[in-house]
């Protein structure tokens, strides 16, 4: 399923309602952005802990270089 959104002057995008309903995104839901193979993904965080774990893993990977 595809939908088009426009980035506004503040860098904000409105997530289409169908996707908000499908993924349970409500006001205040945290998401993280992931880039892979030239594509950008928006991924809902399951909890604050999952976001901090992803950050710590990324930091561990970047410090090994």
mmJSON file of the N, C-alpha and C atoms, coordinates in Angstrom:
{"data_MODEL":{"atom_site":{
"group_PDB":["ATOM","ATOM","ATOM","ATOM","ATOM","ATOM","ATOM","ATOM","ATOM","ATOM","ATOM","ATOM","ATOM","ATOM","ATOM","ATOM","ATOM","ATOM","ATOM","ATOM","ATOM","ATOM","ATOM","ATOM","ATOM","ATOM","ATOM","ATOM","ATOM","ATOM","ATOM","ATOM","ATOM","ATOM","ATOM","ATOM","ATOM","ATOM","ATOM","ATOM","ATOM","ATOM","ATOM","ATOM","ATOM","ATOM","ATOM","ATOM","ATOM","ATOM","ATOM","ATOM","ATOM","ATOM","ATOM","ATOM","ATOM","ATOM","ATOM","ATOM","ATOM","ATOM","ATOM","ATOM","ATOM","ATOM","ATOM","ATOM","ATOM","ATOM","ATOM","ATOM","ATOM","ATOM","ATOM","ATOM","ATOM","ATOM","ATOM","ATOM","ATOM","ATOM","ATOM","ATOM","ATOM","ATOM","ATOM","ATOM","ATOM","ATOM","ATOM","ATOM","ATOM","ATOM","ATOM","ATOM","ATOM","ATOM","ATOM","ATOM","ATOM","ATOM","ATOM","ATOM","ATOM","ATOM","ATOM","ATOM","ATOM","ATOM","ATOM","ATOM","ATOM","ATOM","ATOM","ATOM","ATOM","ATOM","ATOM","ATOM","ATOM","ATOM","ATOM","ATOM","ATOM","ATOM","ATOM","ATOM","ATOM","ATOM","ATOM","ATOM","ATOM","ATOM","ATOM","ATOM","ATOM","ATOM","ATOM","ATOM","ATOM","ATOM","ATOM","ATOM","ATOM","ATOM","ATOM","ATOM","ATOM","ATOM","ATOM","ATOM","ATOM","ATOM","ATOM","ATOM","ATOM","ATOM","ATOM","ATOM","ATOM","ATOM","ATOM","ATOM","ATOM","ATOM","ATOM","ATOM","ATOM","ATOM","ATOM","ATOM","ATOM","ATOM","ATOM","ATOM","ATOM","ATOM","ATOM","ATOM","ATOM","ATOM","ATOM","ATOM","ATOM","ATOM","ATOM","ATOM","ATOM","ATOM","ATOM","ATOM","ATOM","ATOM","ATOM"],
"id":[1,2,3,4,5,6,7,8,9,10,11,12,13,14,15,16,17,18,19,20,21,22,23,24,25,26,27,28,29,30,31,32,33,34,35,36,37,38,39,40,41,42,43,44,45,46,47,48,49,50,51,52,53,54,55,56,57,58,59,60,61,62,63,64,65,66,67,68,69,70,71,72,73,74,75,76,77,78,79,80,81,82,83,84,85,86,87,88,89,90,91,92,93,94,95,96,97,98,99,100,101,102,103,104,105,106,107,108,109,110,111,112,113,114,115,116,117,118,119,120,121,122,123,124,125,126,127,128,129,130,131,132,133,134,135,136,137,138,139,140,141,142,143,144,145,146,147,148,149,150,151,152,153,154,155,156,157,158,159,160,161,162,163,164,165,166,167,168,169,170,171,172,173,174,175,176,177,178,179,180,181,182,183,184,185,186,187,188,189,190,191,192,193,194,195],
"type_symbol":["N","C","C","N","C","C","N","C","C","N","C","C","N","C","C","N","C","C","N","C","C","N","C","C","N","C","C","N","C","C","N","C","C","N","C","C","N","C","C","N","C","C","N","C","C","N","C","C","N","C","C","N","C","C","N","C","C","N","C","C","N","C","C","N","C","C","N","C","C","N","C","C","N","C","C","N","C","C","N","C","C","N","C","C","N","C","C","N","C","C","N","C","C","N","C","C","N","C","C","N","C","C","N","C","C","N","C","C","N","C","C","N","C","C","N","C","C","N","C","C","N","C","C","N","C","C","N","C","C","N","C","C","N","C","C","N","C","C","N","C","C","N","C","C","N","C","C","N","C","C","N","C","C","N","C","C","N","C","C","N","C","C","N","C","C","N","C","C","N","C","C","N","C","C","N","C","C","N","C","C","N","C","C","N","C","C","N","C","C","N","C","C","N","C","C"],
"label_atom_id":["N","CA","C","N","CA","C","N","CA","C","N","CA","C","N","CA","C","N","CA","C","N","CA","C","N","CA","C","N","CA","C","N","CA","C","N","CA","C","N","CA","C","N","CA","C","N","CA","C","N","CA","C","N","CA","C","N","CA","C","N","CA","C","N","CA","C","N","CA","C","N","CA","C","N","CA","C","N","CA","C","N","CA","C","N","CA","C","N","CA","C","N","CA","C","N","CA","C","N","CA","C","N","CA","C","N","CA","C","N","CA","C","N","CA","C","N","CA","C","N","CA","C","N","CA","C","N","CA","C","N","CA","C","N","CA","C","N","CA","C","N","CA","C","N","CA","C","N","CA","C","N","CA","C","N","CA","C","N","CA","C","N","CA","C","N","CA","C","N","CA","C","N","CA","C","N","CA","C","N","CA","C","N","CA","C","N","CA","C","N","CA","C","N","CA","C","N","CA","C","N","CA","C","N","CA","C","N","CA","C","N","CA","C","N","CA","C","N","CA","C","N","CA","C","N","CA","C"],
"label_alt_id":[null,null,null,null,null,null,null,null,null,null,null,null,null,null,null,null,null,null,null,null,null,null,null,null,null,null,null,null,null,null,null,null,null,null,null,null,null,null,null,null,null,null,null,null,null,null,null,null,null,null,null,null,null,null,null,null,null,null,null,null,null,null,null,null,null,null,null,null,null,null,null,null,null,null,null,null,null,null,null,null,null,null,null,null,null,null,null,null,null,null,null,null,null,null,null,null,null,null,null,null,null,null,null,null,null,null,null,null,null,null,null,null,null,null,null,null,null,null,null,null,null,null,null,null,null,null,null,null,null,null,null,null,null,null,null,null,null,null,null,null,null,null,null,null,null,null,null,null,null,null,null,null,null,null,null,null,null,null,null,null,null,null,null,null,null,null,null,null,null,null,null,null,null,null,null,null,null,null,null,null,null,null,null,null,null,null,null,null,null,null,null,null,null,null,null],
"label_comp_id":["UNK","UNK","UNK","UNK","UNK","UNK","UNK","UNK","UNK","UNK","UNK","UNK","UNK","UNK","UNK","UNK","UNK","UNK","UNK","UNK","UNK","UNK","UNK","UNK","UNK","UNK","UNK","UNK","UNK","UNK","UNK","UNK","UNK","UNK","UNK","UNK","UNK","UNK","UNK","UNK","UNK","UNK","UNK","UNK","UNK","UNK","UNK","UNK","UNK","UNK","UNK","UNK","UNK","UNK","UNK","UNK","UNK","UNK","UNK","UNK","UNK","UNK","UNK","UNK","UNK","UNK","UNK","UNK","UNK","UNK","UNK","UNK","UNK","UNK","UNK","UNK","UNK","UNK","UNK","UNK","UNK","UNK","UNK","UNK","UNK","UNK","UNK","UNK","UNK","UNK","UNK","UNK","UNK","UNK","UNK","UNK","UNK","UNK","UNK","UNK","UNK","UNK","UNK","UNK","UNK","UNK","UNK","UNK","UNK","UNK","UNK","UNK","UNK","UNK","UNK","UNK","UNK","UNK","UNK","UNK","UNK","UNK","UNK","UNK","UNK","UNK","UNK","UNK","UNK","UNK","UNK","UNK","UNK","UNK","UNK","UNK","UNK","UNK","UNK","UNK","UNK","UNK","UNK","UNK","UNK","UNK","UNK","UNK","UNK","UNK","UNK","UNK","UNK","UNK","UNK","UNK","UNK","UNK","UNK","UNK","UNK","UNK","UNK","UNK","UNK","UNK","UNK","UNK","UNK","UNK","UNK","UNK","UNK","UNK","UNK","UNK","UNK","UNK","UNK","UNK","UNK","UNK","UNK","UNK","UNK","UNK","UNK","UNK","UNK","UNK","UNK","UNK","UNK","UNK","UNK"],
"label_asym_id":["A","A","A","A","A","A","A","A","A","A","A","A","A","A","A","A","A","A","A","A","A","A","A","A","A","A","A","A","A","A","A","A","A","A","A","A","A","A","A","A","A","A","A","A","A","A","A","A","A","A","A","A","A","A","A","A","A","A","A","A","A","A","A","A","A","A","A","A","A","A","A","A","A","A","A","A","A","A","A","A","A","A","A","A","A","A","A","A","A","A","A","A","A","A","A","A","A","A","A","A","A","A","A","A","A","A","A","A","A","A","A","A","A","A","A","A","A","A","A","A","A","A","A","A","A","A","A","A","A","A","A","A","A","A","A","A","A","A","A","A","A","A","A","A","A","A","A","A","A","A","A","A","A","A","A","A","A","A","A","A","A","A","A","A","A","A","A","A","A","A","A","A","A","A","A","A","A","A","A","A","A","A","A","A","A","A","A","A","A","A","A","A","A","A","A"],
"label_entity_id":["1","1","1","1","1","1","1","1","1","1","1","1","1","1","1","1","1","1","1","1","1","1","1","1","1","1","1","1","1","1","1","1","1","1","1","1","1","1","1","1","1","1","1","1","1","1","1","1","1","1","1","1","1","1","1","1","1","1","1","1","1","1","1","1","1","1","1","1","1","1","1","1","1","1","1","1","1","1","1","1","1","1","1","1","1","1","1","1","1","1","1","1","1","1","1","1","1","1","1","1","1","1","1","1","1","1","1","1","1","1","1","1","1","1","1","1","1","1","1","1","1","1","1","1","1","1","1","1","1","1","1","1","1","1","1","1","1","1","1","1","1","1","1","1","1","1","1","1","1","1","1","1","1","1","1","1","1","1","1","1","1","1","1","1","1","1","1","1","1","1","1","1","1","1","1","1","1","1","1","1","1","1","1","1","1","1","1","1","1","1","1","1","1","1","1"],
"label_seq_id":[1,1,1,2,2,2,3,3,3,4,4,4,5,5,5,6,6,6,7,7,7,8,8,8,9,9,9,10,10,10,11,11,11,12,12,12,13,13,13,14,14,14,15,15,15,16,16,16,17,17,17,18,18,18,19,19,19,20,20,20,21,21,21,22,22,22,23,23,23,24,24,24,25,25,25,26,26,26,27,27,27,28,28,28,29,29,29,30,30,30,31,31,31,32,32,32,33,33,33,34,34,34,35,35,35,36,36,36,37,37,37,38,38,38,39,39,39,40,40,40,41,41,41,42,42,42,43,43,43,44,44,44,45,45,45,46,46,46,47,47,47,48,48,48,49,49,49,50,50,50,51,51,51,52,52,52,53,53,53,54,54,54,55,55,55,56,56,56,57,57,57,58,58,58,59,59,59,60,60,60,61,61,61,62,62,62,63,63,63,64,64,64,65,65,65],
"pdbx_PDB_ins_code":[null,null,null,null,null,null,null,null,null,null,null,null,null,null,null,null,null,null,null,null,null,null,null,null,null,null,null,null,null,null,null,null,null,null,null,null,null,null,null,null,null,null,null,null,null,null,null,null,null,null,null,null,null,null,null,null,null,null,null,null,null,null,null,null,null,null,null,null,null,null,null,null,null,null,null,null,null,null,null,null,null,null,null,null,null,null,null,null,null,null,null,null,null,null,null,null,null,null,null,null,null,null,null,null,null,null,null,null,null,null,null,null,null,null,null,null,null,null,null,null,null,null,null,null,null,null,null,null,null,null,null,null,null,null,null,null,null,null,null,null,null,null,null,null,null,null,null,null,null,null,null,null,null,null,null,null,null,null,null,null,null,null,null,null,null,null,null,null,null,null,null,null,null,null,null,null,null,null,null,null,null,null,null,null,null,null,null,null,null,null,null,null,null,null,null],
"Cartn_x":[0.846,0.0,0.893,0.58,1.368,0.489,1.045,0.387,1.471,1.125,2.077,1.796,2.867,2.766,3.784,3.583,4.475,5.147,6.455,7.207,6.965,6.554,6.287,7.572,7.465,8.643,9.35,8.665,9.273,9.854,9.805,10.315,9.335,8.081,7.066,6.272,5.829,4.999,3.803,2.631,1.454,1.371,1.341,1.215,-0.248,-0.501,-1.886,-2.667,-3.93,-4.793,-4.828,-4.832,-4.893,-3.693,-2.506,-1.311,-1.316,-1.833,-1.926,-2.821,-3.939,-4.844,-4.203,-3.581,-2.977,-1.9,-1.131,0.002,-0.225,-1.442,-1.765,-1.007,-0.723,0.006,-0.967,-0.757,-1.582,-0.655,-1.225,-0.418,0.496,1.767,2.725,3.438,2.992,3.668,5.075,6.065,7.44,7.741,8.492,8.928,10.417,11.071,12.451,12.595,13.631,13.883,15.08,14.95,16.015,16.267,17.534,17.896,18.604,18.202,18.844,18.721,19.826,19.846,19.164,19.405,18.843,17.37,16.791,15.376,15.271,14.269,14.033,12.793,12.926,11.821,11.459,10.188,9.676,9.139,9.675,9.319,8.777,7.564,7.029,7.885,8.143,8.866,7.878,8.274,7.406,7.443,8.576,8.707,9.899,10.046,11.21,12.479,12.371,13.522,14.013,13.087,13.513,14.289,13.893,14.61,16.007,16.137,17.455,18.358,17.807,18.608,19.115,18.278,18.696,19.797,19.664,20.706,22.025,21.964,23.193,23.854,23.064,23.635,24.3,23.649,24.212,25.511,25.515,26.726,27.849,27.54,28.547,29.118,28.265,28.716,29.594,29.181,29.935,31.269,31.368,32.62,33.656,33.225,34.159,34.88,34.396,34.994,36.326],
"Cartn_y":[-1.17,0.0,1.234,2.195,3.419,4.64,5.628,6.923,7.98,9.132,10.231,11.274,11.787,12.874,13.938,15.137,16.252,16.73,16.928,17.463,18.971,19.497,20.934,21.705,23.007,23.852,23.572,22.915,22.551,21.139,20.477,19.118,18.067,18.442,17.525,16.884,15.658,14.918,14.374,14.452,13.851,12.399,11.485,10.063,9.811,9.243,9.005,8.202,8.542,7.937,6.413,5.87,4.412,3.749,4.354,3.792,4.028,5.177,5.429,4.394,4.077,3.054,1.667,1.318,-0.006,-0.27,0.773,0.587,1.182,1.627,2.139,3.401,4.237,5.476,6.55,7.025,8.098,9.226,10.352,11.488,11.04,11.337,10.972,9.648,8.873,7.615,7.93,7.219,7.429,6.513,7.05,6.29,6.539,5.636,5.913,5.757,6.412,6.378,5.483,4.672,3.75,3.928,4.004,4.103,2.82,2.252,1.047,1.016,0.804,0.688,1.857,3.058,4.245,4.483,3.747,3.922,4.348,5.142,5.628,4.942,4.386,3.691,4.396,4.486,5.007,3.796,3.539,2.331,2.7,2.256,2.547,1.88,2.601,2.03,1.241,0.06,-0.731,-0.205,0.396,0.996,1.93,2.747,3.616,2.773,1.604,0.724,0.207,-0.103,-0.61,0.449,1.702,2.777,2.927,2.874,3.037,1.865,0.659,-0.493,-0.335,0.157,0.356,1.396,2.466,3.488,2.918,2.119,1.583,0.607,-0.171,-1.08,-0.298,0.773,1.581,2.23,2.734,3.353,2.326,1.105,0.049,-0.25,-0.249,-0.527,0.611,1.852,2.978,3.171,2.778,2.948,1.905,0.812,-0.242,0.088,1.064,1.398,2.047],
"Cartn_z":[0.0,0.0,0.0,-0.81,-0.901,-0.701,-0.054,0.102,-0.033,-0.559,-0.703,0.356,0.945,1.919,1.523,1.972,1.646,2.92,2.851,3.979,4.006,5.174,5.259,5.585,5.721,5.938,7.263,8.199,9.485,9.453,8.302,8.192,8.688,8.839,9.359,8.226,8.479,7.532,8.308,7.722,8.342,7.879,8.836,8.514,8.157,6.993,6.586,7.644,7.798,8.823,8.741,7.546,7.412,8.084,7.948,8.583,10.091,10.51,11.962,12.62,11.973,12.527,12.496,11.381,11.229,12.288,12.619,13.527,14.912,15.183,16.509,16.88,15.895,16.147,16.607,17.803,18.352,18.781,19.162,19.612,20.746,20.624,21.654,21.406,20.402,20.079,19.581,20.116,19.675,18.5,17.555,16.391,16.21,15.51,15.15,13.651,13.116,11.695,11.425,10.387,10.014,8.529,8.148,6.746,6.351,5.233,4.721,3.202,2.551,1.085,0.381,0.865,0.228,0.489,1.435,1.775,3.233,3.53,4.883,5.444,6.647,7.293,8.589,8.883,10.147,10.891,12.091,12.825,14.2,14.543,15.878,16.959,18.033,19.164,20.006,20.413,21.276,22.701,23.067,24.389,24.376,25.416,25.529,25.619,26.234,26.399,25.042,24.134,22.827,22.068,22.208,21.534,22.113,23.431,24.039,23.695,23.568,23.171,21.742,20.857,19.479,19.415,20.195,20.219,20.732,21.798,22.364,21.394,20.661,19.666,18.546,18.103,17.026,17.503,18.728,19.273,19.34,19.716,19.805,18.425,17.429,16.064,15.555,15.781,15.251,15.969,17.227,17.938,17.547,16.944,16.536,15.243,14.493,13.185,13.317],
"occupancy":[1.0,1.0,1.0,1.0,1.0,1.0,1.0,1.0,1.0,1.0,1.0,1.0,1.0,1.0,1.0,1.0,1.0,1.0,1.0,1.0,1.0,1.0,1.0,1.0,1.0,1.0,1.0,1.0,1.0,1.0,1.0,1.0,1.0,1.0,1.0,1.0,1.0,1.0,1.0,1.0,1.0,1.0,1.0,1.0,1.0,1.0,1.0,1.0,1.0,1.0,1.0,1.0,1.0,1.0,1.0,1.0,1.0,1.0,1.0,1.0,1.0,1.0,1.0,1.0,1.0,1.0,1.0,1.0,1.0,1.0,1.0,1.0,1.0,1.0,1.0,1.0,1.0,1.0,1.0,1.0,1.0,1.0,1.0,1.0,1.0,1.0,1.0,1.0,1.0,1.0,1.0,1.0,1.0,1.0,1.0,1.0,1.0,1.0,1.0,1.0,1.0,1.0,1.0,1.0,1.0,1.0,1.0,1.0,1.0,1.0,1.0,1.0,1.0,1.0,1.0,1.0,1.0,1.0,1.0,1.0,1.0,1.0,1.0,1.0,1.0,1.0,1.0,1.0,1.0,1.0,1.0,1.0,1.0,1.0,1.0,1.0,1.0,1.0,1.0,1.0,1.0,1.0,1.0,1.0,1.0,1.0,1.0,1.0,1.0,1.0,1.0,1.0,1.0,1.0,1.0,1.0,1.0,1.0,1.0,1.0,1.0,1.0,1.0,1.0,1.0,1.0,1.0,1.0,1.0,1.0,1.0,1.0,1.0,1.0,1.0,1.0,1.0,1.0,1.0,1.0,1.0,1.0,1.0,1.0,1.0,1.0,1.0,1.0,1.0,1.0,1.0,1.0,1.0,1.0,1.0],
"B_iso_or_equiv":[0.0,0.0,0.0,0.0,0.0,0.0,0.0,0.0,0.0,0.0,0.0,0.0,0.0,0.0,0.0,0.0,0.0,0.0,0.0,0.0,0.0,0.0,0.0,0.0,0.0,0.0,0.0,0.0,0.0,0.0,0.0,0.0,0.0,0.0,0.0,0.0,0.0,0.0,0.0,0.0,0.0,0.0,0.0,0.0,0.0,0.0,0.0,0.0,0.0,0.0,0.0,0.0,0.0,0.0,0.0,0.0,0.0,0.0,0.0,0.0,0.0,0.0,0.0,0.0,0.0,0.0,0.0,0.0,0.0,0.0,0.0,0.0,0.0,0.0,0.0,0.0,0.0,0.0,0.0,0.0,0.0,0.0,0.0,0.0,0.0,0.0,0.0,0.0,0.0,0.0,0.0,0.0,0.0,0.0,0.0,0.0,0.0,0.0,0.0,0.0,0.0,0.0,0.0,0.0,0.0,0.0,0.0,0.0,0.0,0.0,0.0,0.0,0.0,0.0,0.0,0.0,0.0,0.0,0.0,0.0,0.0,0.0,0.0,0.0,0.0,0.0,0.0,0.0,0.0,0.0,0.0,0.0,0.0,0.0,0.0,0.0,0.0,0.0,0.0,0.0,0.0,0.0,0.0,0.0,0.0,0.0,0.0,0.0,0.0,0.0,0.0,0.0,0.0,0.0,0.0,0.0,0.0,0.0,0.0,0.0,0.0,0.0,0.0,0.0,0.0,0.0,0.0,0.0,0.0,0.0,0.0,0.0,0.0,0.0,0.0,0.0,0.0,0.0,0.0,0.0,0.0,0.0,0.0,0.0,0.0,0.0,0.0,0.0,0.0,0.0,0.0,0.0,0.0,0.0,0.0],
"pdbx_formal_charge":[null,null,null,null,null,null,null,null,null,null,null,null,null,null,null,null,null,null,null,null,null,null,null,null,null,null,null,null,null,null,null,null,null,null,null,null,null,null,null,null,null,null,null,null,null,null,null,null,null,null,null,null,null,null,null,null,null,null,null,null,null,null,null,null,null,null,null,null,null,null,null,null,null,null,null,null,null,null,null,null,null,null,null,null,null,null,null,null,null,null,null,null,null,null,null,null,null,null,null,null,null,null,null,null,null,null,null,null,null,null,null,null,null,null,null,null,null,null,null,null,null,null,null,null,null,null,null,null,null,null,null,null,null,null,null,null,null,null,null,null,null,null,null,null,null,null,null,null,null,null,null,null,null,null,null,null,null,null,null,null,null,null,null,null,null,null,null,null,null,null,null,null,null,null,null,null,null,null,null,null,null,null,null,null,null,null,null,null,null,null,null,null,null,null,null],
"auth_seq_id":[1,1,1,2,2,2,3,3,3,4,4,4,5,5,5,6,6,6,7,7,7,8,8,8,9,9,9,10,10,10,11,11,11,12,12,12,13,13,13,14,14,14,15,15,15,16,16,16,17,17,17,18,18,18,19,19,19,20,20,20,21,21,21,22,22,22,23,23,23,24,24,24,25,25,25,26,26,26,27,27,27,28,28,28,29,29,29,30,30,30,31,31,31,32,32,32,33,33,33,34,34,34,35,35,35,36,36,36,37,37,37,38,38,38,39,39,39,40,40,40,41,41,41,42,42,42,43,43,43,44,44,44,45,45,45,46,46,46,47,47,47,48,48,48,49,49,49,50,50,50,51,51,51,52,52,52,53,53,53,54,54,54,55,55,55,56,56,56,57,57,57,58,58,58,59,59,59,60,60,60,61,61,61,62,62,62,63,63,63,64,64,64,65,65,65],
"auth_comp_id":["UNK","UNK","UNK","UNK","UNK","UNK","UNK","UNK","UNK","UNK","UNK","UNK","UNK","UNK","UNK","UNK","UNK","UNK","UNK","UNK","UNK","UNK","UNK","UNK","UNK","UNK","UNK","UNK","UNK","UNK","UNK","UNK","UNK","UNK","UNK","UNK","UNK","UNK","UNK","UNK","UNK","UNK","UNK","UNK","UNK","UNK","UNK","UNK","UNK","UNK","UNK","UNK","UNK","UNK","UNK","UNK","UNK","UNK","UNK","UNK","UNK","UNK","UNK","UNK","UNK","UNK","UNK","UNK","UNK","UNK","UNK","UNK","UNK","UNK","UNK","UNK","UNK","UNK","UNK","UNK","UNK","UNK","UNK","UNK","UNK","UNK","UNK","UNK","UNK","UNK","UNK","UNK","UNK","UNK","UNK","UNK","UNK","UNK","UNK","UNK","UNK","UNK","UNK","UNK","UNK","UNK","UNK","UNK","UNK","UNK","UNK","UNK","UNK","UNK","UNK","UNK","UNK","UNK","UNK","UNK","UNK","UNK","UNK","UNK","UNK","UNK","UNK","UNK","UNK","UNK","UNK","UNK","UNK","UNK","UNK","UNK","UNK","UNK","UNK","UNK","UNK","UNK","UNK","UNK","UNK","UNK","UNK","UNK","UNK","UNK","UNK","UNK","UNK","UNK","UNK","UNK","UNK","UNK","UNK","UNK","UNK","UNK","UNK","UNK","UNK","UNK","UNK","UNK","UNK","UNK","UNK","UNK","UNK","UNK","UNK","UNK","UNK","UNK","UNK","UNK","UNK","UNK","UNK","UNK","UNK","UNK","UNK","UNK","UNK","UNK","UNK","UNK","UNK","UNK","UNK"],
"auth_asym_id":["A","A","A","A","A","A","A","A","A","A","A","A","A","A","A","A","A","A","A","A","A","A","A","A","A","A","A","A","A","A","A","A","A","A","A","A","A","A","A","A","A","A","A","A","A","A","A","A","A","A","A","A","A","A","A","A","A","A","A","A","A","A","A","A","A","A","A","A","A","A","A","A","A","A","A","A","A","A","A","A","A","A","A","A","A","A","A","A","A","A","A","A","A","A","A","A","A","A","A","A","A","A","A","A","A","A","A","A","A","A","A","A","A","A","A","A","A","A","A","A","A","A","A","A","A","A","A","A","A","A","A","A","A","A","A","A","A","A","A","A","A","A","A","A","A","A","A","A","A","A","A","A","A","A","A","A","A","A","A","A","A","A","A","A","A","A","A","A","A","A","A","A","A","A","A","A","A","A","A","A","A","A","A","A","A","A","A","A","A","A","A","A","A","A","A"],
"auth_atom_id":["N","CA","C","N","CA","C","N","CA","C","N","CA","C","N","CA","C","N","CA","C","N","CA","C","N","CA","C","N","CA","C","N","CA","C","N","CA","C","N","CA","C","N","CA","C","N","CA","C","N","CA","C","N","CA","C","N","CA","C","N","CA","C","N","CA","C","N","CA","C","N","CA","C","N","CA","C","N","CA","C","N","CA","C","N","CA","C","N","CA","C","N","CA","C","N","CA","C","N","CA","C","N","CA","C","N","CA","C","N","CA","C","N","CA","C","N","CA","C","N","CA","C","N","CA","C","N","CA","C","N","CA","C","N","CA","C","N","CA","C","N","CA","C","N","CA","C","N","CA","C","N","CA","C","N","CA","C","N","CA","C","N","CA","C","N","CA","C","N","CA","C","N","CA","C","N","CA","C","N","CA","C","N","CA","C","N","CA","C","N","CA","C","N","CA","C","N","CA","C","N","CA","C","N","CA","C","N","CA","C","N","CA","C","N","CA","C","N","CA","C","N","CA","C","N","CA","C"],
"pdbx_PDB_model_num":[1,1,1,1,1,1,1,1,1,1,1,1,1,1,1,1,1,1,1,1,1,1,1,1,1,1,1,1,1,1,1,1,1,1,1,1,1,1,1,1,1,1,1,1,1,1,1,1,1,1,1,1,1,1,1,1,1,1,1,1,1,1,1,1,1,1,1,1,1,1,1,1,1,1,1,1,1,1,1,1,1,1,1,1,1,1,1,1,1,1,1,1,1,1,1,1,1,1,1,1,1,1,1,1,1,1,1,1,1,1,1,1,1,1,1,1,1,1,1,1,1,1,1,1,1,1,1,1,1,1,1,1,1,1,1,1,1,1,1,1,1,1,1,1,1,1,1,1,1,1,1,1,1,1,1,1,1,1,1,1,1,1,1,1,1,1,1,1,1,1,1,1,1,1,1,1,1,1,1,1,1,1,1,1,1,1,1,1,1,1,1,1,1,1,1]
}}}
